[in-house]
mmCIF file of C-alpha atoms in Angstrom:
data_model
loop_
_atom_site.group_PDB
_atom_site.id
_atom_site.type_symbol
_atom_site.label_atom_id
_atom_site.label_comp_id
_atom_site.label_asym_id
_atom_site.label_seq_id
_atom_site.Cartn_x
_atom_site.Cartn_y
_atom_site.Cartn_z
ATOM 1 C CA MET A 1 0.051 81.974 6.077
ATOM 2 C CA GLY A 2 2.132 84.958 4.899
ATOM 3 C CA ARG A 3 4.293 82.893 2.537
ATOM 4 C CA HIS A 4 1.227 81.443 0.871
ATOM 5 C CA ARG A 5 -0.155 84.914 0.118
ATOM 6 C CA ILE A 6 3.178 86.039 -1.307
ATOM 7 C CA ALA A 7 3.361 82.980 -3.577
ATOM 8 C CA VAL A 8 -0.193 83.535 -4.829
ATOM 9 C CA ALA A 9 0.529 87.211 -5.462
ATOM 10 C CA ALA A 10 3.695 86.312 -7.386
ATOM 11 C CA VAL A 11 1.780 83.936 -9.638
ATOM 12 C CA LEU A 12 -0.993 86.455 -10.259
ATOM 13 C CA LEU A 13 1.429 89.285 -11.049
ATOM 14 C CA HIS A 14 3.768 87.198 -13.220
ATOM 15 C CA PRO A 15 1.770 84.423 -14.913
ATOM 16 C CA ILE A 16 3.656 81.644 -16.623
ATOM 17 C CA PRO A 17 3.152 81.808 -20.405
ATOM 18 C CA LEU A 18 1.379 78.828 -21.937
ATOM 19 C CA PRO A 19 3.380 76.712 -24.367
ATOM 20 C CA ARG A 20 2.620 77.185 -28.042
ATOM 21 C CA THR A 21 0.651 74.416 -29.690
ATOM 22 C CA TYR A 22 0.059 73.505 -33.281
ATOM 23 C CA ALA A 23 -2.942 71.919 -34.921
ATOM 24 C CA GLY A 24 -0.988 68.881 -36.114
ATOM 25 C CA ALA A 25 -0.785 67.382 -32.640
ATOM 26 C CA MET A 26 -4.467 67.980 -31.942
ATOM 27 C CA THR A 27 -5.625 66.366 -35.197
ATOM 28 C CA ARG A 28 -3.525 63.320 -34.354
ATOM 29 C CA ILE A 29 -5.074 63.102 -30.884
ATOM 30 C CA VAL A 30 -8.617 63.349 -32.275
ATOM 31 C CA LEU A 31 -7.859 60.771 -34.969
ATOM 32 C CA VAL A 32 -6.462 58.294 -32.430
ATOM 33 C CA GLY A 33 -9.545 58.812 -30.241
ATOM 34 C CA SER A 34 -11.802 58.167 -33.226
ATOM 35 C CA LEU A 35 -9.920 54.974 -34.038
ATOM 36 C CA LEU A 36 -10.380 53.852 -30.439
ATOM 37 C CA TRP A 37 -14.153 54.453 -30.762
ATOM 38 C CA LEU A 38 -14.097 52.386 -33.968
ATOM 39 C CA LEU A 39 -12.276 49.579 -32.144
ATOM 40 C CA ALA A 40 -14.833 49.757 -29.323
ATOM 41 C CA LEU A 41 -17.679 49.571 -31.870
ATOM 42 C CA VAL A 42 -16.226 46.506 -33.569
ATOM 43 C CA THR A 43 -15.624 44.869 -30.189
ATOM 44 C CA THR A 44 -19.178 45.495 -28.989
ATOM 45 C CA LEU A 45 -20.597 44.090 -32.205
ATOM 46 C CA VAL A 46 -18.402 40.954 -32.094
ATOM 47 C CA VAL A 47 -19.285 40.045 -28.497
ATOM 48 C CA PRO A 48 -23.028 39.215 -28.441
ATOM 49 C CA GLY A 49 -23.491 39.954 -24.738
ATOM 50 C CA TRP A 50 -22.232 43.504 -25.236
ATOM 51 C CA HIS A 51 -24.958 44.644 -27.627
ATOM 52 C CA THR A 52 -28.065 42.802 -26.465
ATOM 53 C CA GLY A 53 -30.513 43.315 -23.630
ATOM 54 C CA ASP A 54 -29.636 46.083 -21.188
ATOM 55 C CA ARG A 55 -26.477 46.858 -23.160
ATOM 56 C CA SER A 56 -28.172 47.526 -26.500
ATOM 57 C CA TRP A 57 -27.119 51.188 -26.260
ATOM 58 C CA TRP A 58 -23.386 50.414 -26.170
ATOM 59 C CA PRO A 59 -22.870 50.276 -29.962
ATOM 60 C CA TRP A 60 -24.778 53.545 -30.373
ATOM 61 C CA THR A 61 -22.483 55.208 -27.870
ATOM 62 C CA CYS A 62 -19.522 54.072 -29.954
ATOM 63 C CA VAL A 63 -21.191 55.343 -33.131
ATOM 64 C CA ALA A 64 -21.811 58.727 -31.484
ATOM 65 C CA GLY A 65 -18.203 58.940 -30.259
ATOM 66 C CA LEU A 66 -16.867 57.975 -33.675
ATOM 67 C CA THR A 67 -19.125 60.467 -35.470
ATOM 68 C CA LEU A 68 -18.249 63.347 -33.149
ATOM 69 C CA GLY A 69 -14.565 62.475 -33.369
ATOM 70 C CA LEU A 70 -14.591 62.493 -37.161
ATOM 71 C CA LEU A 71 -16.499 65.777 -37.211
ATOM 72 C CA GLY A 72 -13.936 67.247 -34.826
ATOM 73 C CA TRP A 73 -11.087 65.928 -36.967
ATOM 74 C CA ALA A 74 -12.580 67.522 -40.089
ATOM 75 C CA TYR A 75 -13.087 70.776 -38.176
ATOM 76 C CA LEU A 76 -9.459 70.843 -37.089
ATOM 77 C CA ARG A 77 -8.185 69.895 -40.550
ATOM 78 C CA ARG A 78 -9.982 72.905 -42.032
ATOM 79 C CA GLY A 79 -8.128 75.128 -39.567
ATOM 80 C CA ARG A 80 -11.204 76.196 -37.612
ATOM 81 C CA GLY A 81 -9.932 74.768 -34.333
ATOM 82 C CA ASN A 82 -6.984 77.151 -34.065
ATOM 83 C CA ALA A 83 -7.586 79.446 -31.095
ATOM 84 C CA GLU A 84 -4.994 81.992 -32.258
ATOM 85 C CA GLN A 85 -7.110 82.842 -35.305
ATOM 86 C CA ALA A 86 -10.344 83.219 -33.362
#
């Protein structure tokens, strides 16, 4: 039990610095996610059983994901998503 407390105290007193990030990687991640939502939308529209009946909400989920992803991508491209400038 004593070793555990010492290890926790060491981490609290000397935190590990977070690695630096840049917006370029984040915009790429958001763009890839948006493209995956677009692929999911096309797939749900091509397969009739995936957008009829109880699954009629599936394409709208893809549209929402795509829309939010593109809004997030535009937000990051404008430089608003950089936490260092907040």
